[in-house]
């Protein structure tokens, strides 16, 4: 039997019993003995599948939604200064931060599984911590690749930048890079969460997916963005949004758990939807991207009919268009499994227009429950092998020594 190395919360979910043993003198290195049906398996938790870093904090704490512990960031970075904000937020990891007044680049090194897919998210909340009322702008890098330009503000809402990334080496480097004099980088939170290989199945190994938007359509502002681990396994944030030109629907049943459809969308998201007013109408959604230059986009559409009138004759057949180009036609039946349509690659320049139109045979207007939109970040694909590199260096030395001896 093969079992992946996992955090305690995930081991428990799989039905194992867990006994933790701290290694002497190294509290962040844990050996976990797992017993199932008389067999014992050892898990080394120095490599993380779920990692939350509360930057600048002085105490660890357990997140009641995700069941993982927010760790101190001095385990992963040794430079610069911590600060406790004088304001209270509705998200505990944002009440402290680490800022970097010295050096142009400061980096966190995260020990993650090699060649695995992770959701990595960085959070920023300025809170006027320096009393200068000058929220800074700086760059965020992922393993040496530009991840995002972070533009902070005086707003009360935190700023998040998220990527889906396939790790290349044992340590993933997250760097904050000062790009303007006097613009001091800072960070409030940093997360890395393991994602199953089949999730976001169309992504390539040589790209990372930068999240542009993840929307829970039909939900009002009382619906949270985050859900507990039983409903949302990957701790994704789903922003609620109602649109006045469409029917904003809630099925009246607060279903728990997650769908087994592609990407495992939570039912607490699928319970909501927007629907066109009439069978002959379409849904129109303009999408703005963070860059106005040409990018490659990855779209994911979630369709789950929450109609209160199930029946053989009640079906929604619809066609998805992006910038007027047909991408997919699918049929959605009331209370059958969620239908997921993934579209990649799509060339975009600054904006895109999504249209969901009725197709032949439909008896209900077009519907949409949720949508995710990503753009790609090109990343290096080479995986340096230290042994090969050492051997190559050795043979170069031998070759050069031979040349010296021959000429000598």
mmCIF file of C-alpha atoms in Angstrom:
data_model
loop_
_atom_site.group_PDB
_atom_site.id
_atom_site.type_symbol
_atom_site.label_atom_id
_atom_site.label_comp_id
_atom_site.label_asym_id
_atom_site.label_seq_id
_atom_site.Cartn_x
_atom_site.Cartn_y
_atom_site.Cartn_z
ATOM 1 C CA UNK A 1 0.000 0.000 0.000
ATOM 2 C CA UNK A 2 1.327 3.456 -0.867
ATOM 3 C CA UNK A 3 0.297 6.499 1.140
ATOM 4 C CA UNK A 4 1.326 10.076 0.348
ATOM 5 C CA UNK A 5 3.006 12.138 3.026
ATOM 6 C CA UNK A 6 0.333 14.315 4.522
ATOM 7 C CA UNK A 7 -0.434 16.700 7.392
ATOM 8 C CA UNK A 8 -2.217 15.337 10.454
ATOM 9 C CA UNK A 9 -5.627 16.626 9.341
ATOM 10 C CA UNK A 10 -5.479 14.730 6.072
ATOM 11 C CA UNK A 11 -4.132 11.535 7.630
ATOM 12 C CA UNK A 12 -7.088 11.552 9.995
ATOM 13 C CA UNK A 13 -9.538 12.113 7.132
ATOM 14 C CA UNK A 14 -8.235 8.963 5.467
ATOM 15 C CA UNK A 15 -9.227 6.982 8.545
ATOM 16 C CA UNK A 16 -5.751 6.523 10.017
ATOM 17 C CA UNK A 17 -4.788 7.016 13.643
ATOM 18 C CA UNK A 18 -1.885 9.342 14.255
ATOM 19 C CA UNK A 19 0.798 9.510 16.895
ATOM 20 C CA UNK A 20 3.193 12.455 16.660
ATOM 21 C CA UNK A 21 6.765 12.328 17.922
ATOM 22 C CA UNK A 22 8.833 15.526 17.898
ATOM 23 C CA UNK A 23 12.444 15.005 17.010
ATOM 24 C CA UNK A 24 14.693 16.260 19.774
ATOM 25 C CA UNK A 25 15.902 19.800 19.210
ATOM 26 C CA UNK A 26 13.972 20.325 15.961
ATOM 27 C CA UNK A 27 10.321 21.008 16.645
ATOM 28 C CA UNK A 28 9.361 21.672 13.019
ATOM 29 C CA UNK A 29 10.592 18.221 11.901
ATOM 30 C CA UNK A 30 7.991 15.619 12.813
ATOM 31 C CA UNK A 31 7.899 11.898 12.376
ATOM 32 C CA UNK A 32 4.369 10.552 12.323
ATOM 33 C CA UNK A 33 3.565 6.889 12.869
ATOM 34 C CA UNK A 34 0.359 5.845 11.147
ATOM 35 C CA UNK A 35 -1.386 2.589 11.959
ATOM 36 C CA UNK A 36 -4.034 0.893 9.854
ATOM 37 C CA UNK A 37 -4.962 -2.767 9.999
ATOM 38 C CA UNK A 38 -1.825 -3.602 11.969
ATOM 39 C CA UNK A 39 0.551 -1.928 9.511
ATOM 40 C CA UNK A 40 2.775 1.015 10.434
ATOM 41 C CA UNK A 41 3.710 3.786 8.012
ATOM 42 C CA UNK A 42 6.135 6.623 8.707
ATOM 43 C CA UNK A 43 5.420 10.130 7.423
ATOM 44 C CA UNK A 44 8.060 12.864 7.400
ATOM 45 C CA UNK A 45 6.235 16.149 7.947
ATOM 46 C CA UNK A 46 9.269 18.296 7.208
ATOM 47 C CA UNK A 47 7.799 18.316 3.695
ATOM 48 C CA UNK A 48 4.384 19.912 3.658
ATOM 49 C CA UNK A 49 1.181 19.203 1.782
ATOM 50 C CA UNK A 50 -0.740 21.862 3.724
ATOM 51 C CA UNK A 51 1.167 24.893 4.909
ATOM 52 C CA UNK A 52 -0.146 28.167 6.320
ATOM 53 C CA UNK A 53 2.324 30.856 7.388
ATOM 54 C CA UNK A 54 1.082 33.730 9.541
ATOM 55 C CA UNK A 55 3.763 36.259 8.638
ATOM 56 C CA UNK A 56 4.999 38.293 11.579
ATOM 57 C CA UNK A 57 3.028 36.314 14.160
ATOM 58 C CA UNK A 58 4.503 35.215 17.488
ATOM 59 C CA UNK A 59 2.117 32.322 18.223
ATOM 60 C CA UNK A 60 0.885 29.378 16.183
ATOM 61 C CA UNK A 61 -2.860 28.727 16.013
ATOM 62 C CA UNK A 62 -5.284 26.231 14.472
ATOM 63 C CA UNK A 63 -7.578 27.381 11.678
ATOM 64 C CA UNK A 64 -11.115 26.114 12.462
ATOM 65 C CA UNK A 65 -12.025 25.997 8.759
ATOM 66 C CA UNK A 66 -9.016 24.181 7.333
ATOM 67 C CA UNK A 67 -7.936 22.274 10.473
ATOM 68 C CA UNK A 68 -4.306 23.100 9.835
ATOM 69 C CA UNK A 69 -2.011 25.113 12.051
ATOM 70 C CA UNK A 70 -0.812 28.539 11.001
ATOM 71 C CA UNK A 71 2.933 28.463 11.558
ATOM 72 C CA UNK A 72 5.434 31.191 12.387
ATOM 73 C CA UNK A 73 7.349 32.539 9.440
ATOM 74 C CA UNK A 74 10.750 32.546 11.166
ATOM 75 C CA UNK A 75 10.890 28.835 10.264
ATOM 76 C CA UNK A 76 11.072 29.807 6.591
ATOM 77 C CA UNK A 77 12.827 33.187 6.512
ATOM 78 C CA UNK A 78 15.366 34.791 8.834
ATOM 79 C CA UNK A 79 15.498 38.401 7.646
ATOM 80 C CA UNK A 80 13.789 41.662 8.519
ATOM 81 C CA UNK A 81 11.126 42.737 10.985
ATOM 82 C CA UNK A 82 7.717 41.674 12.282
ATOM 83 C CA UNK A 83 4.892 43.979 13.312
ATOM 84 C CA UNK A 84 1.455 43.658 14.914
ATOM 85 C CA UNK A 85 -1.136 45.908 13.288
ATOM 86 C CA UNK A 86 -3.171 48.267 15.445
ATOM 87 C CA UNK A 87 -6.373 47.328 13.595
ATOM 88 C CA UNK A 88 -8.568 44.249 13.923
ATOM 89 C CA UNK A 89 -9.562 42.359 10.792
ATOM 90 C CA UNK A 90 -11.987 39.518 10.192
ATOM 91 C CA UNK A 91 -9.074 37.293 9.188
ATOM 92 C CA UNK A 92 -6.494 36.571 11.883
ATOM 93 C CA UNK A 93 -3.447 35.989 9.612
ATOM 94 C CA UNK A 94 -3.776 39.581 8.364
ATOM 95 C CA UNK A 95 -3.296 41.184 11.781
ATOM 96 C CA UNK A 96 0.468 40.761 11.651
ATOM 97 C CA UNK A 97 2.985 41.211 8.846
ATOM 98 C CA UNK A 98 6.683 41.029 8.074
ATOM 99 C CA UNK A 99 8.256 43.970 6.254
ATOM 100 C CA UNK A 100 11.629 44.266 4.536
ATOM 101 C CA UNK A 101 13.338 47.664 4.810
ATOM 102 C CA UNK A 102 16.768 46.187 3.981
ATOM 103 C CA UNK A 103 17.827 44.538 0.742
ATOM 104 C CA UNK A 104 16.092 44.584 -2.624
ATOM 105 C CA UNK A 105 15.002 40.939 -2.500
ATOM 106 C CA UNK A 106 13.944 38.793 0.449
ATOM 107 C CA UNK A 107 12.779 35.208 0.041
ATOM 108 C CA UNK A 108 10.768 32.521 1.831
ATOM 109 C CA UNK A 109 11.800 28.913 1.162
ATOM 110 C CA UNK A 110 8.914 26.457 1.433
ATOM 111 C CA UNK A 111 9.670 22.713 1.760
ATOM 112 C CA UNK A 112 7.089 21.078 -0.529
ATOM 113 C CA UNK A 113 6.726 17.801 -2.384
ATOM 114 C CA UNK A 114 8.671 17.715 -5.665
ATOM 115 C CA UNK A 115 6.734 17.455 -8.952
ATOM 116 C CA UNK A 116 3.376 17.948 -7.246
ATOM 117 C CA UNK A 117 0.608 20.462 -7.875
ATOM 118 C CA UNK A 118 0.001 23.144 -5.240
ATOM 119 C CA UNK A 119 -2.242 26.124 -4.726
ATOM 120 C CA UNK A 120 0.056 28.885 -3.445
ATOM 121 C CA UNK A 121 -1.502 32.093 -2.140
ATOM 122 C CA UNK A 122 0.099 35.250 -0.723
ATOM 123 C CA UNK A 123 -1.952 37.765 1.296
ATOM 124 C CA UNK A 124 -1.252 41.460 1.859
ATOM 125 C CA UNK A 125 -2.962 43.908 4.209
ATOM 126 C CA UNK A 126 -1.260 47.288 4.614
ATOM 127 C CA UNK A 127 -3.287 48.702 7.515
ATOM 128 C CA UNK A 128 -1.014 51.792 7.537
ATOM 129 C CA UNK A 129 1.389 49.816 9.735
ATOM 130 C CA UNK A 130 4.160 52.400 9.190
ATOM 131 C CA UNK A 131 1.925 55.464 9.820
ATOM 132 C CA UNK A 132 3.104 56.923 6.518
ATOM 133 C CA UNK A 133 -0.175 56.442 4.604
ATOM 134 C CA UNK A 134 1.871 55.338 1.600
ATOM 135 C CA UNK A 135 0.835 51.807 0.588
ATOM 136 C CA UNK A 136 3.742 50.361 -1.421
ATOM 137 C CA UNK A 137 4.027 48.613 -4.781
ATOM 138 C CA UNK A 138 6.543 45.798 -5.305
ATOM 139 C CA UNK A 139 7.054 42.543 -7.181
ATOM 140 C CA UNK A 140 6.285 39.007 -6.064
ATOM 141 C CA UNK A 141 8.400 36.183 -7.525
ATOM 142 C CA UNK A 142 7.908 32.411 -7.651
ATOM 143 C CA UNK A 143 11.084 30.345 -8.129
ATOM 144 C CA UNK A 144 12.690 33.284 -9.903
ATOM 145 C CA UNK A 145 9.697 33.951 -12.180
ATOM 146 C CA UNK A 146 7.634 37.127 -11.930
ATOM 147 C CA UNK A 147 4.407 36.099 -10.221
ATOM 148 C CA UNK A 148 2.659 39.461 -9.804
ATOM 149 C CA UNK A 149 3.112 43.152 -9.191
ATOM 150 C CA UNK A 150 1.585 43.779 -5.762
ATOM 151 C CA UNK A 151 -0.193 47.133 -5.535
ATOM 152 C CA UNK A 152 -1.398 47.649 -1.978
ATOM 153 C CA UNK A 153 -3.954 50.215 -0.835
ATOM 154 C CA UNK A 154 -5.662 51.860 2.148
ATOM 155 C CA UNK A 155 -8.693 49.616 1.612
ATOM 156 C CA UNK A 156 -10.088 47.349 4.296
ATOM 157 C CA UNK A 157 -10.099 44.334 1.980
ATOM 158 C CA UNK A 158 -6.909 42.275 1.800
ATOM 159 C CA UNK A 159 -5.127 41.695 -1.488
ATOM 160 C CA UNK A 160 -4.418 38.115 -2.503
ATOM 161 C CA UNK A 161 -2.318 36.696 -5.311
ATOM 162 C CA UNK A 162 -2.789 33.001 -6.059
ATOM 163 C CA UNK A 163 -1.220 30.499 -8.430
ATOM 164 C CA UNK A 164 -1.587 26.817 -9.230
ATOM 165 C CA UNK A 165 1.970 25.556 -9.527
ATOM 166 C CA UNK A 166 3.788 22.269 -10.155
ATOM 167 C CA UNK A 167 6.858 22.226 -7.926
ATOM 168 C CA UNK A 168 10.285 21.762 -9.531
ATOM 169 C CA UNK A 169 12.505 21.198 -6.510
ATOM 170 C CA UNK A 170 12.387 20.449 -2.786
ATOM 171 C CA UNK A 171 12.150 24.107 -1.797
ATOM 172 C CA UNK A 172 9.883 26.611 -3.505
ATOM 173 C CA UNK A 173 11.210 30.156 -3.344
ATOM 174 C CA UNK A 174 8.739 33.019 -2.781
ATOM 175 C CA UNK A 175 10.509 36.382 -3.034
ATOM 176 C CA UNK A 176 9.448 39.968 -2.412
ATOM 177 C CA UNK A 177 11.371 42.311 -4.657
ATOM 178 C CA UNK A 178 11.636 46.057 -4.050
ATOM 179 C CA UNK A 179 11.294 47.832 -7.402
ATOM 180 C CA UNK A 180 11.059 51.487 -6.321
ATOM 181 C CA UNK A 181 13.021 53.469 -3.763
ATOM 182 C CA UNK A 182 11.069 53.971 -0.560
ATOM 183 C CA UNK A 183 8.501 51.310 -1.506
ATOM 184 C CA UNK A 184 9.126 48.738 1.226
ATOM 185 C CA UNK A 185 7.736 45.242 0.537
ATOM 186 C CA UNK A 186 5.739 43.401 3.193
ATOM 187 C CA UNK A 187 3.626 40.253 3.436
ATOM 188 C CA UNK A 188 0.799 39.198 5.773
ATOM 189 C CA UNK A 189 0.200 35.520 4.962
ATOM 190 C CA UNK A 190 1.506 32.734 2.778
ATOM 191 C CA UNK A 191 -0.190 29.399 2.040
ATOM 192 C CA UNK A 192 0.646 26.278 0.064
ATOM 193 C CA UNK A 193 -1.967 23.539 -0.347
ATOM 194 C CA UNK A 194 -1.514 20.242 -2.162
ATOM 195 C CA UNK A 195 -3.901 19.683 -5.090
ATOM 196 C CA UNK A 196 -4.699 16.375 -6.754
ATOM 197 C CA UNK A 197 -2.953 15.852 -10.070
ATOM 198 C CA UNK A 198 -6.242 15.642 -12.026
ATOM 199 C CA UNK A 199 -7.449 19.025 -10.774
ATOM 200 C CA UNK A 200 -7.049 21.753 -13.435
ATOM 201 C CA UNK A 201 -6.130 18.887 -15.710
ATOM 202 C CA UNK A 202 -5.381 20.973 -18.819
ATOM 203 C CA UNK A 203 -2.493 22.958 -17.327
ATOM 204 C CA UNK A 204 0.985 22.326 -18.722
ATOM 205 C CA UNK A 205 4.125 21.489 -16.762
ATOM 206 C CA UNK A 206 5.889 24.579 -18.124
ATOM 207 C CA UNK A 207 3.262 27.038 -16.886
ATOM 208 C CA UNK A 208 1.714 28.176 -13.616
ATOM 209 C CA UNK A 209 -1.919 29.312 -13.489
ATOM 210 C CA UNK A 210 -2.401 32.808 -12.077
ATOM 211 C CA UNK A 211 -5.884 33.317 -10.649
ATOM 212 C CA UNK A 212 -7.741 36.215 -12.247
ATOM 213 C CA UNK A 213 -11.126 35.498 -10.654
ATOM 214 C CA UNK A 214 -13.120 32.746 -8.944
ATOM 215 C CA UNK A 215 -16.801 33.661 -8.706
ATOM 216 C CA UNK A 216 -19.773 32.122 -6.909
ATOM 217 C CA UNK A 217 -22.626 33.440 -9.080
ATOM 218 C CA UNK A 218 -26.040 34.084 -7.566
ATOM 219 C CA UNK A 219 -24.746 34.282 -3.993
ATOM 220 C CA UNK A 220 -25.169 37.507 -2.036
ATOM 221 C CA UNK A 221 -22.612 39.133 0.256
ATOM 222 C CA UNK A 222 -23.822 37.167 3.294
ATOM 223 C CA UNK A 223 -22.390 33.995 1.747
ATOM 224 C CA UNK A 224 -18.758 33.532 2.872
ATOM 225 C CA UNK A 225 -15.844 33.273 0.463
ATOM 226 C CA UNK A 226 -14.237 30.460 2.451
ATOM 227 C CA UNK A 227 -15.677 27.123 3.561
ATOM 228 C CA UNK A 228 -14.496 24.432 5.917
ATOM 229 C CA UNK A 229 -12.298 21.596 4.760
ATOM 230 C CA UNK A 230 -15.241 19.188 4.523
ATOM 231 C CA UNK A 231 -16.792 21.372 1.834
ATOM 232 C CA UNK A 232 -13.740 22.893 0.135
ATOM 233 C CA UNK A 233 -10.755 20.591 0.233
ATOM 234 C CA UNK A 234 -8.291 23.029 -1.349
ATOM 235 C CA UNK A 235 -9.245 26.138 0.667
ATOM 236 C CA UNK A 236 -10.128 28.092 -2.460
ATOM 237 C CA UNK A 237 -11.822 31.471 -2.040
ATOM 238 C CA UNK A 238 -15.107 31.830 -3.974
ATOM 239 C CA UNK A 239 -16.214 35.445 -4.280
ATOM 240 C CA UNK A 240 -20.047 35.785 -4.134
ATOM 241 C CA UNK A 241 -21.637 37.898 -6.855
ATOM 242 C CA UNK A 242 -25.221 38.635 -7.854
ATOM 243 C CA UNK A 243 -26.020 40.152 -11.254
ATOM 244 C CA UNK A 244 -29.162 42.310 -11.554
ATOM 245 C CA UNK A 245 -29.897 41.431 -15.182
ATOM 246 C CA UNK A 246 -30.348 37.723 -14.425
ATOM 247 C CA UNK A 247 -32.245 35.489 -12.055
ATOM 248 C CA UNK A 248 -30.130 34.992 -8.929
ATOM 249 C CA UNK A 249 -31.049 31.541 -7.676
ATOM 250 C CA UNK A 250 -30.602 29.653 -4.416
ATOM 251 C CA UNK A 251 -31.976 26.125 -4.316
ATOM 252 C CA UNK A 252 -33.114 26.502 -0.704
ATOM 253 C CA UNK A 253 -31.064 23.531 0.433
ATOM 254 C CA UNK A 254 -27.781 24.204 2.193
ATOM 255 C CA UNK A 255 -26.000 21.101 0.907
ATOM 256 C CA UNK A 256 -22.712 20.178 2.528
ATOM 257 C CA UNK A 257 -19.700 18.441 1.059
ATOM 258 C CA UNK A 258 -18.141 18.706 -2.355
ATOM 259 C CA UNK A 259 -19.108 17.428 -5.755
ATOM 260 C CA UNK A 260 -17.037 14.637 -7.288
ATOM 261 C CA UNK A 261 -17.097 16.483 -10.603
ATOM 262 C CA UNK A 262 -13.904 17.859 -12.127
ATOM 263 C CA UNK A 263 -11.972 20.101 -9.689
ATOM 264 C CA UNK A 264 -14.267 19.055 -6.787
ATOM 265 C CA UNK A 265 -16.424 22.205 -6.552
ATOM 266 C CA UNK A 266 -18.143 22.636 -3.145
ATOM 267 C CA UNK A 267 -21.928 22.246 -3.006
ATOM 268 C CA UNK A 268 -22.094 25.449 -0.972
ATOM 269 C CA UNK A 269 -21.087 27.149 -4.225
ATOM 270 C CA UNK A 270 -23.169 24.990 -6.552
ATOM 271 C CA UNK A 271 -26.292 25.734 -4.495
ATOM 272 C CA UNK A 272 -26.306 29.194 -6.117
ATOM 273 C CA UNK A 273 -26.571 30.193 -9.767
ATOM 274 C CA UNK A 274 -27.521 32.887 -12.228
ATOM 275 C CA UNK A 275 -30.008 32.077 -14.968
ATOM 276 C CA UNK A 276 -31.097 34.064 -17.988
ATOM 277 C CA UNK A 277 -34.591 35.546 -17.761
ATOM 278 C CA UNK A 278 -36.004 33.663 -20.756
ATOM 279 C CA UNK A 279 -35.283 30.456 -22.667
ATOM 280 C CA UNK A 280 -34.135 32.463 -25.681
ATOM 281 C CA UNK A 281 -31.831 34.790 -23.708
ATOM 282 C CA UNK A 282 -28.075 34.545 -23.206
ATOM 283 C CA UNK A 283 -25.759 35.294 -20.293
ATOM 284 C CA UNK A 284 -23.064 37.881 -21.068
ATOM 285 C CA UNK A 285 -19.980 38.223 -18.840
ATOM 286 C CA UNK A 286 -17.153 40.684 -19.578
ATOM 287 C CA UNK A 287 -13.814 39.611 -18.089
ATOM 288 C CA UNK A 288 -10.976 42.009 -17.302
ATOM 289 C CA UNK A 289 -7.428 40.712 -16.878
ATOM 290 C CA UNK A 290 -4.592 42.081 -14.766
ATOM 291 C CA UNK A 291 -2.484 42.766 -17.866
ATOM 292 C CA UNK A 292 -3.424 44.499 -21.122
ATOM 293 C CA UNK A 293 -0.770 42.579 -23.055
ATOM 294 C CA UNK A 294 -1.492 39.293 -24.831
ATOM 295 C CA UNK A 295 -1.946 36.357 -22.455
ATOM 296 C CA UNK A 296 -3.105 32.751 -22.555
ATOM 297 C CA UNK A 297 -6.194 32.152 -20.422
ATOM 298 C CA UNK A 298 -7.715 29.064 -18.788
ATOM 299 C CA UNK A 299 -11.502 29.130 -18.178
ATOM 300 C CA UNK A 300 -13.512 26.743 -15.991
ATOM 301 C CA UNK A 301 -17.338 26.849 -16.006
ATOM 302 C CA UNK A 302 -19.480 25.012 -13.445
ATOM 303 C CA UNK A 303 -23.076 24.095 -14.319
ATOM 304 C CA UNK A 304 -25.412 22.520 -11.776
ATOM 305 C CA UNK A 305 -29.153 22.926 -12.257
ATOM 306 C CA UNK A 306 -30.790 23.926 -8.986
ATOM 307 C CA UNK A 307 -34.246 24.172 -10.582
ATOM 308 C CA UNK A 308 -37.086 23.135 -8.226
ATOM 309 C CA UNK A 309 -38.821 21.431 -11.162
ATOM 310 C CA UNK A 310 -36.879 18.251 -11.955
ATOM 311 C CA UNK A 311 -38.209 16.161 -14.794
ATOM 312 C CA UNK A 312 -37.284 14.470 -18.039
ATOM 313 C CA UNK A 313 -38.427 17.450 -20.067
ATOM 314 C CA UNK A 314 -36.583 20.038 -17.991
ATOM 315 C CA UNK A 315 -33.075 20.295 -19.410
ATOM 316 C CA UNK A 316 -30.678 23.116 -20.049
ATOM 317 C CA UNK A 317 -28.662 22.781 -23.231
ATOM 318 C CA UNK A 318 -26.240 25.621 -23.720
ATOM 319 C CA UNK A 319 -23.257 26.719 -25.765
ATOM 320 C CA UNK A 320 -20.234 28.558 -24.374
ATOM 321 C CA UNK A 321 -18.605 31.242 -26.526
ATOM 322 C CA UNK A 322 -15.474 33.239 -25.724
ATOM 323 C CA UNK A 323 -15.011 36.374 -27.812
ATOM 324 C CA UNK A 324 -17.611 35.045 -30.214
ATOM 325 C CA UNK A 325 -15.848 31.711 -30.823
ATOM 326 C CA UNK A 326 -17.788 28.568 -29.898
ATOM 327 C CA UNK A 327 -15.942 26.494 -27.284
ATOM 328 C CA UNK A 328 -18.389 23.872 -26.005
ATOM 329 C CA UNK A 329 -22.015 22.702 -26.056
ATOM 330 C CA UNK A 330 -23.325 20.748 -23.085
ATOM 331 C CA UNK A 331 -26.559 19.624 -21.409
ATOM 332 C CA UNK A 332 -27.373 20.108 -17.732
ATOM 333 C CA UNK A 333 -30.228 18.196 -16.057
ATOM 334 C CA UNK A 334 -31.785 19.203 -12.728
ATOM 335 C CA UNK A 335 -29.979 17.695 -9.732
ATOM 336 C CA UNK A 336 -27.703 15.473 -11.768
ATOM 337 C CA UNK A 337 -23.964 15.718 -11.214
ATOM 338 C CA UNK A 338 -22.288 19.052 -11.829
ATOM 339 C CA UNK A 339 -21.120 19.565 -15.423
ATOM 340 C CA UNK A 340 -17.692 21.179 -15.689
ATOM 341 C CA UNK A 341 -16.413 22.752 -18.896
ATOM 342 C CA UNK A 342 -12.695 23.589 -19.018
ATOM 343 C CA UNK A 343 -11.358 25.657 -21.903
ATOM 344 C CA UNK A 344 -7.630 26.135 -22.511
ATOM 345 C CA UNK A 345 -5.741 27.746 -24.135
ATOM 346 C CA UNK A 346 -7.586 30.952 -25.035
ATOM 347 C CA UNK A 347 -5.648 33.958 -26.356
ATOM 348 C CA UNK A 348 -6.761 37.187 -24.666
ATOM 349 C CA UNK A 349 -5.579 40.793 -24.680
ATOM 350 C CA UNK A 350 -6.753 42.780 -21.681
ATOM 351 C CA UNK A 351 -10.382 41.647 -21.830
ATOM 352 C CA UNK A 352 -12.569 38.758 -22.935
ATOM 353 C CA UNK A 353 -16.307 38.395 -23.448
ATOM 354 C CA UNK A 354 -17.999 35.185 -22.294
ATOM 355 C CA UNK A 355 -21.418 34.352 -23.750
ATOM 356 C CA UNK A 356 -23.543 31.406 -22.611
ATOM 357 C CA UNK A 357 -26.366 30.926 -25.064
ATOM 358 C CA UNK A 358 -29.307 28.513 -25.380
ATOM 359 C CA UNK A 359 -28.713 25.599 -27.736
ATOM 360 C CA UNK A 360 -31.147 23.433 -29.687
ATOM 361 C CA UNK A 361 -33.409 21.279 -27.508
ATOM 362 C CA UNK A 362 -33.209 23.349 -24.337
ATOM 363 C CA UNK A 363 -36.377 23.814 -22.276
ATOM 364 C CA UNK A 364 -34.804 26.053 -19.618
ATOM 365 C CA UNK A 365 -32.792 29.289 -19.903
ATOM 366 C CA UNK A 366 -28.967 29.148 -19.708
ATOM 367 C CA UNK A 367 -27.504 28.792 -16.216
ATOM 368 C CA UNK A 368 -24.107 29.327 -14.588
ATOM 369 C CA UNK A 369 -23.145 28.496 -11.010
ATOM 370 C CA UNK A 370 -19.481 29.420 -10.838
ATOM 371 C CA UNK A 371 -16.505 30.321 -12.975
ATOM 372 C CA UNK A 372 -12.750 30.364 -12.568
ATOM 373 C CA UNK A 373 -10.440 32.308 -14.861
ATOM 374 C CA UNK A 374 -6.657 31.967 -14.888
ATOM 375 C CA UNK A 375 -3.830 33.260 -17.038
ATOM 376 C CA UNK A 376 -0.532 31.471 -17.494
ATOM 377 C CA UNK A 377 2.905 32.333 -16.168
ATOM 378 C CA UNK A 378 5.784 30.803 -18.106
ATOM 379 C CA UNK A 379 8.167 28.952 -15.795
ATOM 380 C CA UNK A 380 11.440 27.115 -16.340
ATOM 381 C CA UNK A 381 11.013 23.382 -16.958
ATOM 382 C CA UNK A 382 14.568 22.216 -16.274
ATOM 383 C CA UNK A 383 15.033 20.068 -13.164
ATOM 384 C CA UNK A 384 18.673 20.308 -12.213
ATOM 385 C CA UNK A 385 20.073 17.034 -10.901
ATOM 386 C CA UNK A 386 22.829 17.820 -8.375
ATOM 387 C CA UNK A 387 24.574 14.463 -8.997
ATOM 388 C CA UNK A 388 24.642 14.981 -12.747
ATOM 389 C CA UNK A 389 25.829 18.531 -12.278
ATOM 390 C CA UNK A 390 28.666 17.368 -10.020
ATOM 391 C CA UNK A 391 29.667 14.639 -12.483
ATOM 392 C CA UNK A 392 29.658 17.068 -15.367
ATOM 393 C CA UNK A 393 31.831 19.485 -13.410
ATOM 394 C CA UNK A 394 34.222 16.647 -12.543
ATOM 395 C CA UNK A 395 34.640 15.600 -16.186
ATOM 396 C CA UNK A 396 35.196 19.191 -17.235
ATOM 397 C CA UNK A 397 38.018 19.431 -14.679
ATOM 398 C CA UNK A 398 39.519 16.149 -15.915
ATOM 399 C CA UNK A 399 39.295 17.364 -19.505
ATOM 400 C CA UNK A 400 40.925 20.716 -18.696
ATOM 401 C CA UNK A 401 43.663 18.955 -16.667
ATOM 402 C CA UNK A 402 44.381 16.764 -19.676
ATOM 403 C CA UNK A 403 44.721 19.783 -21.907
ATOM 404 C CA UNK A 404 47.133 21.434 -19.479
ATOM 405 C CA UNK A 405 49.231 18.255 -19.272
ATOM 406 C CA UNK A 406 49.262 17.868 -23.094
ATOM 407 C CA UNK A 407 50.353 21.444 -23.690
ATOM 408 C CA UNK A 408 52.800 21.301 -20.807
#
